[in-house]
Amino acid sequence: MSDYRILNIDKMKIVTIHTEKIQNIFEELNNSFDGNMTYDLEEYRIEVDSHFAKGTIIGASFNDTISYMQFDMIFLKNVCIDFLKIKSSPVYFAYCSEGNLSHSFGFMGDERKFKTFQTAIVTSKQNQDNVLFFEKEKKTRFTLIIVGTRVGEQNKMNSLNQKVKDIFFGNHTARDFFYIGTYNLKIAEKIEQLNAITQTGIVRNLLKEGILRIILAMEIQQYIDDLGALSKDTNGLSQKEMEEIKELSETIKANPEETFTIKSLSKMAGLSPNKLQEGFKMIHNRTVNDYITHMRVLKAEILIRTSDLNISEIVYCIGFTSRSYFSKIFKQKFNCSPKEYKFNLNPLTITA
């Protein structure tokens, strides 16, 4: 345990969680944070605006005893959340999208910090607490997926929970386990998709569950790759470099018609062309130029649907110089030409 924590433990706000059931977790968080909790569309939400914390916590529970929580918080004093020992020993998958936080097994255990764009996977013995520490006055956004490991006999063969239990416990059900992954921006992209869902009702729940399962699969795959020393994607990129590449991606996405070049983007981010390409291949599985083209085609599709511009005008607006080239790559993505796409939307509006 760090000297800093020893000296400040009495000054911390300590929140104690006695259960892995999502409803009870939210009730305890709401009481501890003096928040305003609502429940709608099978999703819990806590709005916090107290003397020691501000922000939002949301979460829900799905089949196979899988739950998730998302924290978007600023703590005005040092805070720790103590997940008390639970007989079922769930596996916790935590991904930090902004800021950083620390974990220890019990208050006196070794402190392990995980930072922005890192995953931590944690499980513990039945008599051990899991403690998360948050530094004051630092915005923290992280997603926590909780996978229960208590599986009925009839569900053992095909249960996701059983497979998670086998991977992280094996034959050692009474051990502590902690893993911090290498930096991974692909998971950050999936979490942004999760937060961008606007649908309601059962559609919203199904979409969220689907994306959460993909995130869970990505975190498990990263662990397996790291365990086998197969993951080379992010070894050459620092957290700062990944943040720059993520920011560049958003800039291109917002303004794909701009005349971006490798040279101008490298200068903008302060990265070498090789680092730039490495980052884009890692995040988007595309080269920089392929990503720019992809974003231009997506914007063209939006303009075809929502504007009165004809195809030639759209080609010019999004930064292409060749209509035939644009038509070729549009057809590769949408399986029809831009003209056919526009005609199918409204047969009366087709123009040159």
CSV table of C-alpha atoms in Angstrom, one decimal, residues 25-339:
chain,number,residue,atom,x,y,z
A,25,ILE,CA,-25.3,-1.7,-6.0
A,26,PHE,CA,-27.2,1.4,-7.3
A,27,GLU,CA,-29.2,1.8,-4.2
A,28,GLU,CA,-26.0,1.8,-2.1
A,29,LEU,CA,-24.2,4.2,-4.5
A,30,ASN,CA,-27.2,6.5,-4.4
A,31,ASN,CA,-27.3,6.6,-0.7
A,32,SER,CA,-23.6,7.1,-0.3
A,33,PHE,CA,-23.3,9.8,-3.0
A,34,ASP,CA,-26.6,11.6,-1.9
A,35,GLY,CA,-27.7,11.4,-5.5
A,36,ASN,CA,-31.0,11.3,-7.4
A,37,MET,CA,-31.7,7.8,-8.8
A,38,THR,CA,-34.1,6.9,-11.6
A,39,TYR,CA,-35.0,3.6,-13.3
A,40,ASP,CA,-36.3,3.7,-16.8
A,41,LEU,CA,-36.2,1.2,-19.7
A,42,GLU,CA,-34.5,-1.3,-17.4
A,43,GLU,CA,-31.6,1.1,-16.9
A,44,TYR,CA,-30.5,2.7,-13.6
A,45,ARG,CA,-29.2,6.3,-13.6
A,46,ILE,CA,-27.8,8.3,-10.7
A,47,GLU,CA,-27.3,12.1,-11.0
A,48,VAL,CA,-24.9,13.3,-8.4
A,49,ASP,CA,-24.3,16.9,-7.3
A,50,SER,CA,-23.1,16.8,-3.7
A,51,HIS,CA,-20.4,18.5,-1.7
A,52,PHE,CA,-17.9,15.7,-2.6
A,53,ALA,CA,-18.9,14.4,-6.0
A,54,LYS,CA,-20.5,15.6,-9.3
A,55,GLY,CA,-21.5,13.5,-12.3
A,56,THR,CA,-23.5,10.6,-13.6
A,57,ILE,CA,-23.6,6.8,-13.0
A,58,ILE,CA,-25.6,4.5,-15.3
A,59,GLY,CA,-26.0,0.8,-15.5
A,60,ALA,CA,-28.1,-2.3,-16.2
A,61,SER,CA,-28.2,-6.0,-15.9
A,62,PHE,CA,-28.6,-8.6,-18.7
A,63,ASN,CA,-28.9,-12.3,-19.0
A,64,ASP,CA,-26.2,-14.7,-17.8
A,65,THR,CA,-25.7,-12.6,-14.7
A,66,ILE,CA,-23.8,-9.9,-16.6
A,67,SER,CA,-24.2,-6.3,-15.4
A,68,TYR,CA,-22.5,-3.1,-16.4
A,69,MET,CA,-21.9,0.3,-14.8
A,70,GLN,CA,-20.5,3.6,-16.3
A,71,PHE,CA,-19.1,6.3,-14.2
A,72,ASP,CA,-18.7,9.9,-15.5
A,73,MET,CA,-17.6,11.7,-12.3
A,74,ILE,CA,-15.5,14.3,-10.7
A,75,PHE,CA,-14.8,13.7,-7.0
A,76,LEU,CA,-14.1,16.7,-4.9
A,77,LYS,CA,-12.3,14.6,-2.3
A,78,ASN,CA,-10.5,11.3,-2.5
A,79,VAL,CA,-13.0,8.5,-2.8
A,80,CYS,CA,-12.8,4.7,-2.6
A,81,ILE,CA,-15.4,2.2,-3.5
A,82,ASP,CA,-15.1,-1.0,-1.5
A,83,PHE,CA,-16.7,-4.1,-3.1
A,84,LEU,CA,-16.9,-6.4,-0.1
A,85,LYS,CA,-16.0,-10.1,-0.3
A,86,ILE,CA,-18.8,-11.9,-2.2
A,87,LYS,CA,-19.1,-15.7,-2.1
A,88,SER,CA,-19.7,-16.0,-5.9
A,89,SER,CA,-16.4,-14.1,-6.7
A,90,PRO,CA,-17.5,-12.3,-9.8
A,91,VAL,CA,-15.0,-11.2,-12.5
A,92,TYR,CA,-14.8,-7.4,-12.9
A,93,PHE,CA,-13.8,-5.9,-16.3
A,94,ALA,CA,-12.9,-2.2,-16.0
A,95,TYR,CA,-12.0,0.1,-18.8
A,96,CYS,CA,-10.8,3.6,-18.2
A,97,SER,CA,-11.9,6.1,-20.9
A,98,GLU,CA,-10.6,9.2,-19.1
A,99,GLY,CA,-8.5,9.9,-16.1
A,100,ASN,CA,-7.1,7.0,-14.0
A,101,LEU,CA,-7.9,5.0,-10.9
A,102,SER,CA,-6.3,2.4,-8.7
A,103,HIS,CA,-7.2,-1.0,-7.3
A,104,SER,CA,-6.1,-3.1,-4.4
A,105,PHE,CA,-7.2,-6.3,-2.7
A,106,GLY,CA,-8.3,-5.0,0.6
A,107,PHE,CA,-7.3,-1.6,2.0
A,108,MET,CA,-3.8,-2.8,2.9
A,109,GLY,CA,-3.1,-4.5,-0.4
A,110,ASP,CA,-0.7,-3.4,-3.1
A,111,GLU,CA,-2.0,-0.5,-5.1
A,112,ARG,CA,-2.2,-1.0,-8.9
A,113,LYS,CA,-3.0,2.0,-11.1
A,114,PHE,CA,-4.6,1.7,-14.6
A,115,LYS,CA,-4.8,4.7,-16.9
A,116,THR,CA,-6.7,6.1,-19.8
A,117,PHE,CA,-7.3,3.5,-22.6
A,118,GLN,CA,-6.3,0.6,-20.3
A,119,THR,CA,-8.4,-2.4,-19.2
A,120,ALA,CA,-8.1,-4.0,-15.8
A,121,ILE,CA,-9.5,-7.5,-15.2
A,122,VAL,CA,-10.0,-8.4,-11.5
A,123,THR,CA,-11.3,-11.3,-9.4
A,124,SER,CA,-10.6,-12.3,-5.9
A,125,LYS,CA,-10.8,-15.0,-3.3
A,126,GLN,CA,-14.1,-15.3,-1.5
A,127,ASN,CA,-12.7,-13.6,1.6
A,128,GLN,CA,-11.2,-10.7,-0.1
A,129,ASP,CA,-12.4,-7.1,-0.9
A,130,ASN,CA,-11.9,-5.3,-4.2
A,131,VAL,CA,-11.2,-1.6,-3.5
A,132,LEU,CA,-11.2,1.1,-6.2
A,133,PHE,CA,-9.5,4.5,-5.4
A,134,PHE,CA,-10.3,7.7,-7.2
A,135,GLU,CA,-8.2,10.9,-6.9
A,136,LYS,CA,-10.0,14.1,-6.1
A,137,GLU,CA,-10.6,16.9,-8.7
A,138,LYS,CA,-9.8,14.6,-11.7
A,139,LYS,CA,-12.5,13.8,-14.2
A,140,THR,CA,-12.9,10.0,-14.4
A,141,ARG,CA,-14.8,8.0,-16.9
A,142,PHE,CA,-14.8,4.3,-16.7
A,143,THR,CA,-16.9,1.3,-17.6
A,144,LEU,CA,-17.3,-1.7,-15.3
A,145,ILE,CA,-18.7,-5.0,-16.5
A,146,ILE,CA,-19.5,-7.5,-13.8
A,147,VAL,CA,-19.6,-11.2,-14.8
A,148,GLY,CA,-21.0,-13.6,-12.2
A,149,THR,CA,-19.3,-17.0,-11.9
A,150,ARG,CA,-22.0,-18.9,-10.0
A,151,VAL,CA,-23.3,-21.2,-12.8
A,152,GLY,CA,-26.0,-23.8,-12.5
A,153,GLU,CA,-25.3,-27.4,-13.6
A,154,GLN,CA,-27.7,-27.2,-16.5
A,155,ASN,CA,-25.9,-24.1,-17.9
A,156,LYS,CA,-22.3,-25.1,-17.6
A,157,MET,CA,-21.7,-26.3,-21.1
A,158,ASN,CA,-22.6,-23.2,-23.1
A,159,SER,CA,-22.7,-20.4,-20.5
A,160,LEU,CA,-20.5,-17.3,-21.1
A,161,ASN,CA,-20.2,-17.1,-17.3
A,162,GLN,CA,-18.7,-20.6,-17.1
A,163,LYS,CA,-16.3,-19.8,-19.9
A,164,VAL,CA,-15.2,-16.6,-18.1
A,165,LYS,CA,-14.8,-18.6,-14.9
A,166,ASP,CA,-12.7,-21.2,-16.7
A,167,ILE,CA,-10.4,-18.6,-18.2
A,168,PHE,CA,-9.7,-16.6,-15.0
A,169,PHE,CA,-10.0,-19.2,-12.3
A,170,GLY,CA,-9.2,-22.5,-14.0
A,171,ASN,CA,-8.8,-25.0,-11.2
A,172,HIS,CA,-7.8,-22.3,-8.7
A,173,THR,CA,-11.1,-20.9,-7.3
A,174,ALA,CA,-9.4,-19.4,-4.2
A,175,ARG,CA,-6.9,-17.1,-5.8
A,176,ASP,CA,-6.6,-13.3,-6.4
A,177,PHE,CA,-6.3,-12.3,-10.0
A,178,PHE,CA,-5.3,-8.9,-11.5
A,179,TYR,CA,-4.4,-8.0,-15.0
A,180,ILE,CA,-3.8,-4.6,-16.7
A,181,GLY,CA,-3.9,-4.6,-20.5
A,182,THR,CA,-1.9,-2.6,-22.9
A,183,TYR,CA,-3.4,0.6,-24.3
A,184,ASN,CA,-6.4,-0.2,-26.5
A,185,LEU,CA,-8.3,2.4,-28.4
A,186,LYS,CA,-10.6,0.0,-30.2
A,187,ILE,CA,-12.4,-0.6,-26.9
A,188,ALA,CA,-12.8,3.1,-26.4
A,189,GLU,CA,-14.5,3.3,-29.9
A,190,LYS,CA,-16.9,0.6,-28.9
A,191,ILE,CA,-17.8,2.4,-25.6
A,192,GLU,CA,-18.5,5.5,-27.6
A,193,GLN,CA,-20.9,3.5,-29.7
A,194,LEU,CA,-22.5,2.2,-26.6
A,195,ASN,CA,-23.0,5.8,-25.3
A,196,ALA,CA,-24.3,7.0,-28.7
A,197,ILE,CA,-27.4,4.7,-28.7
A,198,THR,CA,-30.5,6.8,-29.1
A,199,GLN,CA,-33.1,4.1,-29.5
A,200,THR,CA,-35.6,3.3,-26.7
A,201,GLY,CA,-37.3,0.3,-25.3
A,202,ILE,CA,-36.3,-3.3,-26.1
A,203,VAL,CA,-34.3,-2.1,-29.1
A,204,ARG,CA,-32.1,0.0,-26.8
A,205,ASN,CA,-31.6,-2.9,-24.5
A,206,LEU,CA,-30.7,-5.4,-27.2
A,207,LEU,CA,-28.2,-2.9,-28.8
A,208,LYS,CA,-26.6,-2.2,-25.5
A,209,GLU,CA,-26.3,-5.9,-24.6
A,210,GLY,CA,-24.8,-6.7,-28.0
A,211,ILE,CA,-22.1,-3.9,-27.8
A,212,LEU,CA,-21.3,-4.9,-24.2
A,213,ARG,CA,-20.7,-8.5,-25.2
A,214,ILE,CA,-18.4,-7.3,-28.0
A,215,ILE,CA,-16.5,-5.1,-25.4
A,216,LEU,CA,-16.3,-8.1,-23.1
A,217,ALA,CA,-15.0,-10.3,-25.9
A,218,MET,CA,-12.4,-7.7,-26.9
A,219,GLU,CA,-11.1,-7.4,-23.3
A,220,ILE,CA,-10.9,-11.2,-23.0
A,221,GLN,CA,-9.1,-11.5,-26.4
A,222,GLN,CA,-6.6,-8.8,-25.4
A,223,TYR,CA,-5.8,-10.7,-22.2
A,224,ILE,CA,-5.3,-14.0,-24.2
A,225,ASP,CA,-3.1,-12.2,-26.7
A,226,ASP,CA,-1.1,-10.5,-24.0
A,227,LEU,CA,-0.7,-13.8,-22.2
A,228,GLY,CA,0.7,-15.4,-25.3
A,229,ALA,CA,2.9,-12.4,-26.1
A,230,LEU,CA,1.0,-12.0,-29.4
A,231,SER,CA,-0.2,-8.5,-28.9
A,232,LYS,CA,2.1,-6.1,-30.8
A,233,ASP,CA,-0.4,-3.5,-31.9
A,234,THR,CA,0.1,-0.9,-29.2
A,235,ASN,CA,3.7,-1.6,-28.0
A,236,GLY,CA,5.1,1.3,-30.0
A,237,LEU,CA,2.5,3.9,-29.0
A,238,SER,CA,2.4,5.9,-25.8
A,239,GLN,CA,-0.8,7.0,-24.1
A,240,LYS,CA,-0.2,10.5,-25.3
A,241,GLU,CA,0.3,9.4,-28.9
A,242,MET,CA,-2.9,7.4,-28.8
A,243,GLU,CA,-4.8,10.4,-27.5
A,244,GLU,CA,-3.4,12.5,-30.4
A,245,ILE,CA,-4.5,9.9,-32.9
A,246,LYS,CA,-7.9,9.7,-31.4
A,247,GLU,CA,-8.3,13.5,-31.6
A,248,LEU,CA,-7.1,13.4,-35.3
A,249,SER,CA,-9.7,10.7,-36.0
A,250,GLU,CA,-12.4,12.9,-34.6
A,251,THR,CA,-11.2,15.9,-36.6
A,252,ILE,CA,-11.2,14.0,-39.9
A,253,LYS,CA,-14.7,12.5,-39.0
A,254,ALA,CA,-16.1,16.0,-38.5
A,255,ASN,CA,-14.5,17.5,-41.6
A,256,PRO,CA,-13.7,14.8,-44.1
A,257,GLU,CA,-13.9,17.3,-47.0
A,258,GLU,CA,-10.7,19.1,-45.8
A,259,THR,CA,-7.5,18.5,-47.8
A,260,PHE,CA,-5.7,16.3,-45.3
A,261,THR,CA,-2.3,14.9,-46.1
A,262,ILE,CA,0.0,12.6,-44.1
A,263,LYS,CA,2.4,15.5,-43.8
A,264,SER,CA,-0.2,17.9,-42.5
A,265,LEU,CA,-1.7,15.4,-40.1
A,266,SER,CA,1.7,14.4,-38.8
A,267,LYS,CA,2.5,18.0,-38.1
A,268,MET,CA,-0.9,18.6,-36.4
A,269,ALA,CA,-0.4,15.7,-34.0
A,270,GLY,CA,3.4,16.0,-33.6
A,271,LEU,CA,3.8,12.4,-34.7
A,272,SER,CA,6.0,10.7,-37.4
A,273,PRO,CA,4.2,9.4,-40.5
A,274,ASN,CA,5.0,5.8,-39.3
A,275,LYS,CA,3.4,6.4,-35.9
A,276,LEU,CA,0.4,8.0,-37.6
A,277,GLN,CA,-0.1,5.0,-39.8
A,278,GLU,CA,0.5,2.5,-37.0
A,279,GLY,CA,-2.2,4.3,-34.8
A,280,PHE,CA,-4.8,4.4,-37.6
A,281,LYS,CA,-4.3,0.7,-38.4
A,282,MET,CA,-4.6,-0.2,-34.8
A,283,ILE,CA,-7.8,1.8,-34.1
A,284,HIS,CA,-9.6,1.7,-37.5
A,285,ASN,CA,-7.9,-1.2,-39.3
A,286,ARG,CA,-7.3,1.3,-42.1
A,287,THR,CA,-4.5,3.4,-43.4
A,288,VAL,CA,-4.9,7.2,-42.9
A,289,ASN,CA,-5.9,7.7,-46.5
A,290,ASP,CA,-8.4,4.9,-46.4
A,291,TYR,CA,-9.9,6.3,-43.3
A,292,ILE,CA,-10.3,9.8,-44.9
A,293,THR,CA,-11.9,8.2,-48.0
A,294,HIS,CA,-14.2,6.1,-45.7
A,295,MET,CA,-15.4,9.2,-43.8
A,296,ARG,CA,-16.0,11.1,-47.1
A,297,VAL,CA,-18.2,8.3,-48.4
A,298,LEU,CA,-20.2,8.2,-45.2
A,299,LYS,CA,-20.7,12.0,-45.4
A,300,ALA,CA,-21.7,11.7,-49.0
A,301,GLU,CA,-24.4,9.1,-48.1
A,302,ILE,CA,-25.8,11.6,-45.5
A,303,LEU,CA,-25.9,14.4,-48.1
A,304,ILE,CA,-27.7,12.2,-50.6
A,305,ARG,CA,-30.3,11.4,-48.0
A,306,THR,CA,-30.7,14.9,-46.4
A,307,SER,CA,-29.8,17.6,-49.0
A,308,ASP,CA,-31.0,18.8,-52.3
A,309,LEU,CA,-27.6,18.7,-53.9
A,310,ASN,CA,-27.1,16.6,-57.0
A,311,ILE,CA,-24.4,13.9,-57.2
A,312,SER,CA,-21.9,16.1,-58.9
A,313,GLU,CA,-22.3,18.8,-56.3
A,314,ILE,CA,-21.9,16.2,-53.5
A,315,VAL,CA,-18.7,14.9,-55.1
A,316,TYR,CA,-17.3,18.4,-55.1
A,317,CYS,CA,-18.5,19.1,-51.5
A,318,ILE,CA,-16.8,16.1,-49.9
A,319,GLY,CA,-13.4,16.7,-51.5
A,320,PHE,CA,-13.3,14.2,-54.4
A,321,THR,CA,-12.1,15.3,-57.8
A,322,SER,CA,-13.3,12.3,-59.8
A,323,ARG,CA,-17.0,11.4,-60.0
A,324,SER,CA,-16.2,8.0,-61.5
A,325,TYR,CA,-13.8,7.2,-58.6
A,326,PHE,CA,-16.4,8.3,-56.1
A,327,SER,CA,-19.1,6.2,-57.7
A,328,LYS,CA,-16.8,3.1,-57.6
A,329,ILE,CA,-16.0,3.3,-53.9
A,330,PHE,CA,-19.6,4.2,-53.1
A,331,LYS,CA,-20.8,1.1,-54.9
A,332,GLN,CA,-18.3,-1.0,-53.0
A,333,LYS,CA,-19.8,0.1,-49.7
A,334,PHE,CA,-23.5,0.4,-50.5
A,335,ASN,CA,-23.8,-2.2,-53.4
A,336,CYS,CA,-25.3,0.4,-55.8
A,337,SER,CA,-24.3,3.6,-57.5
A,338,PRO,CA,-24.9,7.0,-55.9
A,339,LYS,CA,-27.6,7.6,-58.6
